[in-house]
Tab-separated table of C-alpha atoms (C1' of nucleotides) in Angstrom:
chain	number	residue	atom	x	y	z
L	1376	MET	CA	-47.169	-23.220	-27.769
L	1377	THR	CA	-48.452	-24.182	-24.358
L	1378	THR	CA	-48.363	-27.660	-22.850
L	1379	LEU	CA	-52.144	-27.658	-22.938
L	1380	GLY	CA	-51.872	-27.204	-26.706
L	1381	TYR	CA	-49.735	-30.341	-26.973
L	1382	ALA	CA	-52.143	-32.239	-24.738
L	1383	ILE	CA	-54.942	-31.365	-27.164
L	1384	LEU	CA	-52.814	-32.218	-30.203
L	1385	GLY	CA	-51.929	-35.539	-28.552
L	1386	LEU	CA	-55.598	-36.431	-28.381
L	1387	LEU	CA	-56.381	-35.147	-31.874
L	1388	SER	CA	-53.474	-37.157	-33.337
L	1389	ARG	CA	-55.479	-40.266	-32.439
L	1390	GLU	CA	-59.014	-39.232	-33.399
L	1391	THR	CA	-61.045	-36.194	-34.436
L	1392	LEU	CA	-62.915	-34.678	-31.508
L	1393	SER	CA	-65.181	-31.787	-30.577
L	1394	GLY	CA	-64.276	-29.337	-27.837
L	1395	TYR	CA	-66.813	-31.062	-25.640
L	1396	ASP	CA	-65.312	-34.512	-26.223
L	1397	LEU	CA	-61.790	-33.148	-25.735
L	1398	THR	CA	-62.847	-31.743	-22.380
L	1399	ARG	CA	-64.168	-35.137	-21.355
L	1400	ARG	CA	-60.914	-36.834	-22.383
L	1401	MET	CA	-59.129	-34.217	-20.278
L	1402	GLY	CA	-60.978	-35.578	-17.278
L	1403	GLU	CA	-60.442	-39.231	-18.176
L	1404	GLN	CA	-57.575	-40.689	-20.231
L	1405	VAL	CA	-55.260	-37.710	-20.392
L	1406	GLY	CA	-56.811	-36.277	-17.252
L	1407	TYR	CA	-54.698	-38.521	-15.067
L	1408	PHE	CA	-51.536	-36.628	-16.026
L	1409	TRP	CA	-52.850	-33.460	-17.684
L	1410	SER	CA	-56.242	-31.890	-17.255
L	1411	ALA	CA	-58.209	-28.830	-18.278
L	1412	ARG	CA	-61.725	-27.434	-18.020
L	1413	HIS	CA	-63.839	-26.579	-21.022
L	1414	SER	CA	-63.240	-22.889	-20.346
L	1415	GLN	CA	-59.575	-23.517	-21.107
L	1416	VAL	CA	-60.126	-25.960	-23.971
L	1417	TYR	CA	-62.316	-23.775	-26.212
L	1418	PRO	CA	-60.008	-20.740	-26.320
L	1419	GLU	CA	-56.972	-23.022	-26.769
L	1420	LEU	CA	-58.637	-24.704	-29.771
L	1421	ALA	CA	-59.211	-21.267	-31.306
L	1422	ARG	CA	-55.537	-20.413	-30.810
L	1423	LEU	CA	-54.399	-23.743	-32.279
L	1424	GLU	CA	-56.609	-23.124	-35.292
L	1425	ALA	CA	-55.347	-19.553	-35.745
L	1426	GLU	CA	-51.804	-20.917	-35.814
L	1427	GLY	CA	-52.659	-23.666	-38.295
L	1428	TYR	CA	-52.254	-26.705	-36.029
L	1429	VAL	CA	-55.882	-27.812	-36.274
L	1430	THR	CA	-58.932	-27.240	-38.483
L	1431	HIS	CA	-62.584	-27.765	-37.746
L	1432	SER	CA	-65.757	-28.642	-39.597
L	1433	VAL	CA	-69.286	-28.209	-38.314
L	1434	VAL	CA	-71.202	-31.456	-37.976
L	1435	GLU	CA	-74.958	-31.007	-37.921
L	1436	GLN	CA	-76.877	-33.356	-35.669
L	1437	ARG	CA	-80.617	-33.924	-35.530
L	1438	GLU	CA	-81.072	-35.047	-31.946
L	1439	ARG	CA	-78.157	-33.102	-30.452
L	1440	PRO	CA	-76.806	-29.581	-30.863
L	1441	ASP	CA	-74.448	-29.075	-33.800
L	1442	LYS	CA	-70.797	-29.555	-33.015
L	1443	LYS	CA	-67.395	-28.442	-34.287
L	1444	VAL	CA	-65.213	-31.451	-34.953
L	1445	TYR	CA	-61.494	-30.678	-34.811
L	1446	GLU	CA	-58.805	-32.392	-36.850
L	1447	ILE	CA	-55.019	-32.113	-36.523
L	1448	THR	CA	-53.151	-30.705	-39.549
L	1449	GLY	CA	-49.802	-31.816	-40.970
L	1450	THR	CA	-48.227	-28.799	-39.281
L	1451	GLY	CA	-49.814	-29.796	-36.000
L	1452	LEU	CA	-48.631	-33.380	-36.247
L	1453	ALA	CA	-45.082	-32.262	-37.077
L	1454	ALA	CA	-45.044	-29.863	-34.112
L	1455	LEU	CA	-46.332	-32.593	-31.785
L	1456	ARG	CA	-43.769	-35.100	-33.047
L	1457	GLU	CA	-40.947	-32.624	-32.448
L	1458	TRP	CA	-42.166	-31.687	-28.973
L	1459	VAL	CA	-42.257	-35.316	-27.795
L	1460	THR	CA	-38.474	-35.764	-27.734
L	1461	GLU	CA	-37.610	-32.246	-26.557
L	1462	PRO	CA	-36.558	-32.264	-22.903
L	1463	ALA	CA	-39.357	-31.177	-20.573
L	1464	ARG	CA	-38.300	-28.563	-18.083
L	1465	PRO	CA	-39.163	-29.799	-14.630
L	1466	ARG	CA	-42.245	-28.250	-13.037
L	1467	PRO	CA	-42.526	-28.165	-9.275
L	1468	THR	CA	-44.649	-30.891	-7.720
L	1469	ARG	CA	-47.448	-29.601	-5.518
L	1470	ASP	CA	-49.128	-32.166	-3.310
L	1471	GLU	CA	-51.333	-30.893	-0.524
L	1472	LEU	CA	-51.549	-34.244	1.274
L	1473	VAL	CA	-47.762	-34.483	1.596
L	1474	LEU	CA	-47.766	-30.892	2.834
L	1475	LYS	CA	-50.243	-31.957	5.501
L	1476	ALA	CA	-47.931	-34.831	6.403
L	1477	TYR	CA	-45.186	-32.270	6.982
L	1478	SER	CA	-47.297	-30.697	9.747
L	1479	VAL	CA	-48.886	-33.930	10.987
L	1480	TRP	CA	-46.910	-33.752	14.246
L	1481	LEU	CA	-49.301	-30.966	15.352
L	1482	ALA	CA	-52.446	-33.049	14.886
L	1483	ASP	CA	-54.191	-35.718	16.894
L	1484	PRO	CA	-52.568	-38.955	15.626
L	1485	ALA	CA	-55.832	-40.929	15.491
L	1486	GLU	CA	-57.591	-38.195	13.521
L	1487	ALA	CA	-54.638	-37.873	11.157
L	1488	ALA	CA	-54.518	-41.650	10.699
L	1489	ARG	CA	-58.141	-41.497	9.500
L	1490	LEU	CA	-57.194	-38.892	6.901
L	1491	PHE	CA	-54.352	-40.978	5.482
L	1492	ARG	CA	-56.372	-44.181	5.586
L	1493	GLU	CA	-59.099	-42.519	3.553
L	1494	ALA	CA	-56.481	-41.317	1.079
L	1495	ALA	CA	-55.085	-44.854	0.910
L	1496	SER	CA	-58.565	-46.130	0.036
L	1497	ARG	CA	-58.963	-43.555	-2.713
L	1498	HIS	CA	-55.634	-44.455	-4.267
L	1499	GLU	CA	-56.304	-48.172	-3.925
L	1500	GLY	CA	-59.631	-47.668	-5.689
L	1501	GLN	CA	-57.929	-45.852	-8.529
L	1502	LEU	CA	-55.294	-48.569	-8.650
L	1503	GLU	CA	-57.989	-51.224	-9.012
L	1504	ARG	CA	-59.566	-49.318	-11.897
L	1505	TYR	CA	-56.179	-49.089	-13.596
L	1506	GLU	CA	-55.569	-52.804	-13.018
L	1507	GLU	CA	-58.850	-53.641	-14.709
L	1508	ILE	CA	-57.878	-51.518	-17.701
L	1509	GLU	CA	-54.469	-53.183	-17.760
L	1510	GLY	CA	-56.064	-56.631	-17.863
L	1511	TRP	CA	-58.324	-55.504	-20.659
L	1512	MET	CA	-55.417	-54.020	-22.638
L	1513	LYS	CA	-53.350	-57.184	-22.267
L	1514	ARG	CA	-56.261	-59.227	-23.578
L	1515	GLU	CA	-57.445	-56.957	-26.377
L	1516	TRP	CA	-54.272	-55.153	-27.444
L	1517	ALA	CA	-51.693	-57.905	-26.858
L	1518	GLU	CA	-49.917	-57.571	-30.216
L	1519	ASP	CA	-49.635	-53.774	-30.043
L	1520	LEU	CA	-48.177	-53.488	-26.551
L	1521	GLY	CA	-44.689	-54.331	-27.812
L	1522	ARG	CA	-44.821	-51.903	-30.750
L	1523	PRO	CA	-43.424	-48.442	-29.845
L	1524	GLY	CA	-44.946	-47.033	-33.054
L	1525	SER	CA	-48.479	-47.888	-31.969
L	1526	PRO	CA	-50.696	-45.437	-30.057
L	1527	ARG	CA	-51.857	-48.387	-27.968
L	1528	PHE	CA	-48.308	-48.922	-26.762
L	1529	ALA	CA	-48.209	-45.263	-25.726
L	1530	SER	CA	-51.537	-45.566	-23.903
L	1531	TYR	CA	-50.204	-48.604	-22.079
L	1532	ALA	CA	-47.013	-46.745	-21.151
L	1533	THR	CA	-48.985	-43.934	-19.498
L	1534	LEU	CA	-51.210	-46.477	-17.779
L	1535	ARG	CA	-48.098	-48.144	-16.346
L	1536	ARG	CA	-47.126	-44.815	-14.828
L	1537	GLY	CA	-50.577	-44.497	-13.298
L	1538	LEU	CA	-50.352	-47.996	-11.861
L	1539	GLY	CA	-46.981	-47.365	-10.255
L	1540	TYR	CA	-47.966	-43.941	-8.988
L	1541	GLU	CA	-51.168	-45.108	-7.293
L	1542	ARG	CA	-49.597	-48.264	-5.890
L	1543	GLU	CA	-46.753	-46.298	-4.359
L	1544	TYR	CA	-49.019	-43.510	-3.102
L	1545	ALA	CA	-51.424	-45.949	-1.453
L	1546	ALA	CA	-48.546	-47.825	0.187
L	1547	TRP	CA	-47.166	-44.588	1.612
L	1548	CYS	CA	-50.573	-43.549	2.983
L	1549	ARG	CA	-50.994	-46.932	4.619
L	1550	TRP	CA	-47.491	-46.822	6.080
L	1551	LEU	CA	-48.109	-43.364	7.530
L	1552	ALA	CA	-51.532	-44.279	8.941
L	1553	ASP	CA	-49.991	-47.353	10.603
L	1554	ALA	CA	-47.134	-45.294	12.024
L	1555	LEU	CA	-49.582	-42.704	13.392
L	1556	GLU	CA	-51.485	-45.496	15.135
L	1557	GLY	CA	-48.262	-46.823	16.600
L	1558	ILE	CA	-48.238	-50.051	14.601
L	1559	ARG	CA	-44.724	-51.425	14.168
K	616	MET	CA	-56.462	-19.169	3.348
K	617	THR	CA	-54.419	-20.498	0.510
K	618	THR	CA	-52.396	-23.689	0.519
K	619	LEU	CA	-49.261	-21.583	0.159
K	620	GLY	CA	-50.240	-19.919	3.427
K	621	TYR	CA	-50.309	-23.296	5.172
K	622	ALA	CA	-46.980	-24.220	3.600
K	623	ILE	CA	-45.468	-21.092	5.132
K	624	LEU	CA	-47.152	-21.704	8.484
K	625	GLY	CA	-45.845	-25.292	8.383
K	626	LEU	CA	-42.307	-23.971	8.151
K	627	LEU	CA	-42.821	-21.232	10.741
K	628	SER	CA	-44.291	-23.740	13.213
K	629	ARG	CA	-40.814	-25.291	13.362
K	630	GLU	CA	-38.593	-22.198	13.418
K	631	THR	CA	-38.739	-18.442	12.942
K	632	LEU	CA	-37.647	-17.432	9.453
K	633	SER	CA	-37.230	-14.408	7.200
K	634	GLY	CA	-38.966	-14.185	3.822
K	635	TYR	CA	-35.630	-14.905	2.241
K	636	ASP	CA	-35.075	-18.053	4.301
K	637	LEU	CA	-38.646	-19.184	3.737
K	638	THR	CA	-38.118	-18.885	-0.005
K	639	ARG	CA	-35.026	-21.067	0.249
K	640	ARG	CA	-36.913	-23.700	2.237
K	641	MET	CA	-39.546	-23.605	-0.496
K	642	GLY	CA	-36.897	-24.752	-2.936
K	643	GLU	CA	-35.440	-27.399	-0.628
K	644	GLN	CA	-37.283	-29.240	2.149
K	645	VAL	CA	-40.840	-28.277	1.395
K	646	GLY	CA	-39.931	-27.596	-2.218
K	647	TYR	CA	-40.174	-31.267	-3.058
K	648	PHE	CA	-43.938	-31.237	-2.557
K	649	TRP	CA	-44.781	-27.511	-2.447
K	650	SER	CA	-42.799	-24.638	-3.841
K	651	ALA	CA	-43.001	-20.894	-4.340
K	652	ARG	CA	-40.823	-18.031	-5.547
K	653	HIS	CA	-39.941	-15.063	-3.394
K	654	SER	CA	-42.397	-12.951	-5.403
K	655	GLN	CA	-45.163	-15.140	-4.031
K	656	VAL	CA	-43.740	-15.506	-0.528
K	657	TYR	CA	-43.422	-11.803	0.394
K	658	PRO	CA	-47.010	-10.799	-0.420
K	659	GLU	CA	-48.315	-13.976	1.247
K	660	LEU	CA	-46.417	-13.124	4.437
K	661	ALA	CA	-48.029	-9.680	4.415
K	662	ARG	CA	-51.462	-11.276	4.055
K	663	LEU	CA	-50.758	-13.777	6.847
K	664	GLU	CA	-49.671	-10.935	9.092
K	665	ALA	CA	-52.734	-8.820	8.228
K	666	GLU	CA	-54.918	-11.767	9.261
K	667	GLY	CA	-53.014	-12.356	12.481
K	668	TYR	CA	-51.395	-15.684	11.683
K	669	VAL	CA	-47.828	-14.389	11.907
K	670	THR	CA	-45.922	-11.430	13.326
K	671	HIS	CA	-42.520	-10.078	12.452
K	672	SER	CA	-39.681	-8.262	14.092
K	673	VAL	CA	-36.823	-6.494	12.339
K	674	VAL	CA	-33.421	-7.956	13.094
K	675	GLU	CA	-30.541	-5.585	12.454
K	676	GLN	CA	-27.375	-7.161	11.121
K	677	ARG	CA	-23.950	-5.627	10.821
K	678	GLU	CA	-22.506	-7.583	7.926
K	679	ARG	CA	-25.776	-8.324	6.112
K	680	PRO	CA	-28.862	-6.279	5.243
K	681	ASP	CA	-31.488	-6.062	7.982
K	682	LYS	CA	-34.165	-8.736	7.877
K	683	LYS	CA	-37.737	-9.285	8.991
K	684	VAL	CA	-37.968	-12.437	11.035
K	685	TYR	CA	-41.453	-13.974	11.059
K	686	GLU	CA	-42.977	-15.924	13.898
K	687	ILE	CA	-46.219	-17.928	13.939
K	688	THR	CA	-48.924	-16.735	16.372
K	689	GLY	CA	-51.260	-18.839	18.493
K	690	THR	CA	-54.003	-18.171	15.951
K	691	GLY	CA	-51.704	-19.312	13.155
K	692	LEU	CA	-50.747	-22.496	14.949
K	693	ALA	CA	-54.392	-23.307	15.673
K	694	ALA	CA	-55.354	-22.736	12.030
K	695	LEU	CA	-52.504	-24.936	10.850
K	696	ARG	CA	-53.399	-27.700	13.294
K	697	GLU	CA	-57.016	-27.678	12.117
K	698	TRP	CA	-56.080	-27.670	8.442
K	699	VAL	CA	-53.855	-30.757	8.787
K	700	THR	CA	-56.707	-33.185	9.375
K	701	GLU	CA	-59.203	-31.537	7.019
K	702	PRO	CA	-59.597	-33.571	3.840
K	703	ALA	CA	-57.583	-32.133	0.954
K	704	ARG	CA	-59.572	-31.744	-2.185
K	705	PRO	CA	-57.758	-33.522	-4.977
K	706	ARG	CA	-55.845	-31.297	-7.380
K	707	PRO	CA	-55.207	-32.535	-10.887
K	708	THR	CA	-51.770	-33.991	-11.526
K	709	ARG	CA	-49.885	-32.351	-14.375
K	710	ASP	CA	-46.838	-34.202	-15.613
K	711	GLU	CA	-45.381	-33.148	-18.935
K	712	LEU	CA	-43.153	-36.205	-19.285
K	713	VAL	CA	-46.100	-38.584	-18.992
K	714	LEU	CA	-47.921	-36.420	-21.536
K	715	LYS	CA	-44.970	-36.884	-23.869
K	716	ALA	CA	-45.176	-40.640	-23.269
K	717	TYR	CA	-48.789	-40.494	-24.450
K	718	SER	CA	-47.583	-39.271	-27.859
K	719	VAL	CA	-44.334	-41.262	-27.923
K	720	TRP	CA	-45.666	-43.502	-30.711
K	721	LEU	CA	-45.095	-40.567	-33.114
K	722	ALA	CA	-41.398	-40.183	-32.274
K	723	ASP	CA	-38.245	-41.985	-33.268
K	724	PRO	CA	-37.964	-44.753	-30.621
K	725	ALA	CA	-34.196	-44.369	-30.154
K	726	GLU	CA	-34.481	-40.612	-29.653
K	727	ALA	CA	-37.396	-41.066	-27.255
K	728	ALA	CA	-35.466	-43.734	-25.333
K	729	ARG	CA	-32.717	-41.166	-24.765
K	730	LEU	CA	-35.248	-38.738	-23.292
K	731	PHE	CA	-36.612	-41.273	-20.823
K	732	ARG	CA	-33.177	-42.565	-19.908
K	733	GLU	CA	-32.089	-39.038	-19.048
K	734	ALA	CA	-35.222	-38.632	-16.942
K	735	ALA	CA	-34.451	-41.940	-15.224
K	736	SER	CA	-30.984	-40.618	-14.353
K	737	ARG	CA	-32.409	-37.419	-12.920
K	738	HIS	CA	-34.862	-39.310	-10.724
K	739	GLU	CA	-32.213	-41.802	-9.666
K	740	GLY	CA	-29.974	-38.913	-8.685
K	741	GLN	CA	-32.737	-37.398	-6.587
K	742	LEU	CA	-33.417	-40.808	-5.079
K	743	GLU	CA	-29.782	-41.120	-4.043
K	744	ARG	CA	-29.882	-37.711	-2.364
K	745	TYR	CA	-33.018	-38.755	-0.478
K	746	GLU	CA	-31.396	-42.056	0.531
K	747	GLU	CA	-28.455	-40.191	1.989
K	748	ILE	CA	-30.800	-37.992	4.004
K	749	GLU	CA	-32.696	-41.089	5.133
K	750	GLY	CA	-29.494	-42.694	6.355
K	751	TRP	CA	-28.584	-39.518	8.203
K	752	MET	CA	-32.052	-39.260	9.793
K	753	LYS	CA	-31.966	-42.881	10.959
K	754	ARG	CA	-28.597	-42.273	12.577
K	755	GLU	CA	-29.224	-38.848	14.097
K	756	TRP	CA	-32.951	-38.858	14.760
K	757	ALA	CA	-33.497	-42.527	15.609
K	758	GLU	CA	-35.561	-41.957	18.782
K	759	ASP	CA	-37.883	-39.405	17.171
K	760	LEU	CA	-38.812	-41.356	14.057
K	761	GLY	CA	-41.374	-43.410	15.965
K	762	ARG	CA	-42.980	-40.387	17.667
K	763	PRO	CA	-45.927	-38.960	15.674
K	764	GLY	CA	-45.853	-35.841	17.835
K	765	SER	CA	-42.335	-34.939	16.757
K	766	PRO	CA	-41.614	-32.654	13.788
K	767	ARG	CA	-38.760	-35.018	12.902
K	768	PHE	CA	-41.242	-37.835	12.467
K	769	ALA	CA	-43.212	-35.594	10.071
K	770	SER	CA	-40.070	-34.705	8.125
K	771	TYR	CA	-39.254	-38.378	7.822
K	772	ALA	CA	-42.802	-39.134	6.640
K	773	THR	CA	-42.533	-36.634	3.776
K	774	LEU	CA	-39.077	-37.951	2.938
K	775	ARG	CA	-40.546	-41.459	2.663
K	776	ARG	CA	-42.999	-40.138	0.112
K	777	GLY	CA	-40.134	-38.594	-1.851
K	778	LEU	CA	-38.201	-41.856	-1.757
K	779	GLY	CA	-41.137	-43.889	-3.054
K	780	TYR	CA	-42.038	-41.302	-5.662
K	781	GLU	CA	-38.546	-41.068	-7.151
K	782	ARG	CA	-37.925	-44.805	-6.989
K	783	GLU	CA	-41.177	-45.532	-8.818
K	784	TYR	CA	-40.692	-42.723	-11.332
K	785	ALA	CA	-37.145	-43.841	-12.185
K	786	ALA	CA	-38.282	-47.459	-12.591
K	787	TRP	CA	-41.037	-46.384	-14.982
K	788	CYS	CA	-38.619	-44.280	-17.063
K	789	ARG	CA	-36.215	-47.183	-17.283
K	790	TRP	CA	-38.982	-49.611	-18.224
K	791	LEU	CA	-40.204	-47.286	-20.970
K	792	ALA	CA	-36.705	-46.625	-22.341
K	793	ASP	CA	-36.087	-50.376	-22.454
K	794	ALA	CA	-39.396	-51.003	-24.195
K	795	LEU	CA	-38.641	-48.283	-26.754
K	796	GLU	CA	-35.332	-49.956	-27.496
K	797	GLY	CA	-37.054	-53.312	-27.920
K	798	ILE	CA	-35.535	-54.908	-24.806
K	799	ARG	CA	-37.706	-57.694	-23.447
W	315	DT	C1'	-91.625	-31.490	-14.679
W	316	DA	C1'	-87.174	-31.689	-13.008
W	317	DA	C1'	-82.643	-33.346	-13.580
W	318	DG	C1'	-79.118	-34.748	-16.614
W	319	DT	C1'	-76.448	-34.780	-20.911
W	320	DC	C1'	-74.814	-32.500	-25.060
W	321	DA	C1'	-72.772	-28.398	-26.788
W	322	DT	C1'	-70.142	-23.860	-26.883
W	323	DG	C1'	-68.739	-19.983	-25.374
W	324	DT	C1'	-67.126	-15.511	-22.105
W	325	DA	C1'	-65.711	-13.128	-17.718
W	326	DA	C1'	-63.667	-12.686	-13.470
W	327	DA	C1'	-60.694	-14.190	-10.080
W	328	DA	C1'	-56.911	-16.808	-8.173
W	329	DA	C1'	-52.451	-18.898	-8.416
W	330	DG	C1'	-47.982	-19.018	-10.202
W	331	DT	C1'	-43.891	-17.481	-13.169
W	332	DT	C1'	-40.896	-14.185	-15.090
W	333	DA	C1'	-39.048	-9.855	-15.167
W	334	DC	C1'	-37.945	-5.402	-13.108
W	335	DA	C1'	-35.751	-2.912	-9.273
W	336	DT	C1'	-32.413	-1.836	-5.600
W	337	DG	C1'	-28.448	-2.140	-2.534
W	338	DA	C1'	-24.954	-4.001	0.689
W	339	DT	C1'	-21.470	-7.322	1.409
W	340	DT	C1'	-18.469	-11.275	0.447
W	341	DC	C1'	-15.883	-14.326	-2.278
W	342	DT	C1'	-12.897	-15.344	-6.378
S	808	DA	C1'	-13.255	-5.965	-10.857
S	809	DG	C1'	-16.907	-9.142	-11.384
S	810	DA	C1'	-19.785	-12.742	-9.647
S	811	DA	C1'	-22.353	-14.605	-5.933
S	812	DT	C1'	-25.047	-14.263	-1.728
S	813	DC	C1'	-28.159	-11.841	1.366
S	814	DA	C1'	-32.332	-9.225	1.533
S	815	DT	C1'	-36.989	-7.293	0.139
S	816	DG	C1'	-40.085	-5.778	-2.659
S	817	DT	C1'	-43.368	-4.641	-7.179
S	818	DA	C1'	-45.190	-5.311	-12.013
S	819	DA	C1'	-46.511	-7.788	-15.838
S	820	DC	C1'	-47.796	-11.857	-17.679
S	821	DT	C1'	-49.380	-16.702	-18.036
S	822	DT	C1'	-52.014	-20.433	-16.459
S	823	DT	C1'	-55.826	-22.376	-14.145
S	824	DT	C1'	-60.223	-22.281	-11.679
S	825	DT	C1'	-64.748	-20.708	-10.798
S	826	DA	C1'	-68.653	-18.496	-12.214
S	827	DC	C1'	-71.827	-16.630	-15.648
S	828	DA	C1'	-74.601	-17.563	-19.819
S	829	DT	C1'	-77.515	-20.016	-23.155
S	830	DG	C1'	-80.282	-23.596	-25.337
S	831	DA	C1'	-81.859	-28.148	-27.229
S	832	DC	C1'	-82.994	-32.665	-26.177
S	833	DT	C1'	-83.477	-36.907	-23.186
S	834	DT	C1'	-84.414	-39.653	-19.288
S	835	DA	C1'	-86.599	-40.578	-14.785
DNA sequence: TAAGTCATGTAAAAAGTTACATGATTCT
DNA sequence: AGAATCATGTAACTTTTTACATGACTTA
């Protein structure tokens, strides 16, 4: 099984979804820490079905094209549950902006500062979006956020990672931009 | 040009290196934010040479096999310098551990807590290694760390990113492990 | 009427990992 | 003698991205 397969199972363990909806989730919720295009999702769904992890049923729609709605099977849920606590083998991080920072000594400092300030803005924007979601979760999901057996707790846990990641990334960009402009 | 190409040029802009040495750097210095295996490095070097970004000369060694030492050309340096300030198009983040967190509600909390505590240890270990390097840099490179035109400044900048990344990641792992164990 | 969304696929190319292949020297 | 390091490559495979392909319906 591929990691993409578990990403899909993770979504289907919460709700039934079509390939189209799965692809959208891959660009939103799960997309912040795992993503895939529809051209990867459709073949993966076929593989998951061939191996008995999911099933589908065709839902006819009047005003929209028909769709295949996928559901996780008992086998799929068991496989997902087992995978969760298995140690993940570390994948190399690849971050182009940090790579640029490594060669920033070659560039015009003012121009480089612009680049990192823009990046800071992007990450701050994402941080603000996450903070709004956090506020909403704390209001609407209060009781569930302390329950490790609740999917809402798990959603909150991943959101926390996003918050920390963006906050830290933005701070680093700002620090570097300041340093490039000679601000002490 | 590929990003890997710029990673290689970034290393060659600082010192001449063989494919073998480049591969090692890809697992150390640059490896923390960009990495590649030797099977990717050798063909990429050939491509870079074919396009005039690098040249090589064979260095004969008595006690070791001969090696090809690569050097960046003026064209290569110019290309690298231009690339640094060009906006990087965002690549999707893929983090299997965060994906596991998304489905952690399915797992036994105690078992899951173990997983995230182990991850916290790994990131804390990496953080400690970075902190040692930081201490060393501040002692040995003090004058350069404020000079944006110095490669040492750039090395320090990427190290800062590593420090923040590991610190934040470890804190998140610890928070999640605590939450899974019901610690408030 | 043109653009956008919903919906599902396949094909080709690029990027990255794992495995295959060789050979000298050095360290234990 | 066996394992590790230095040194360079190719081949096969997996993963991911980009492009090709189609068609209905909705909104501006």
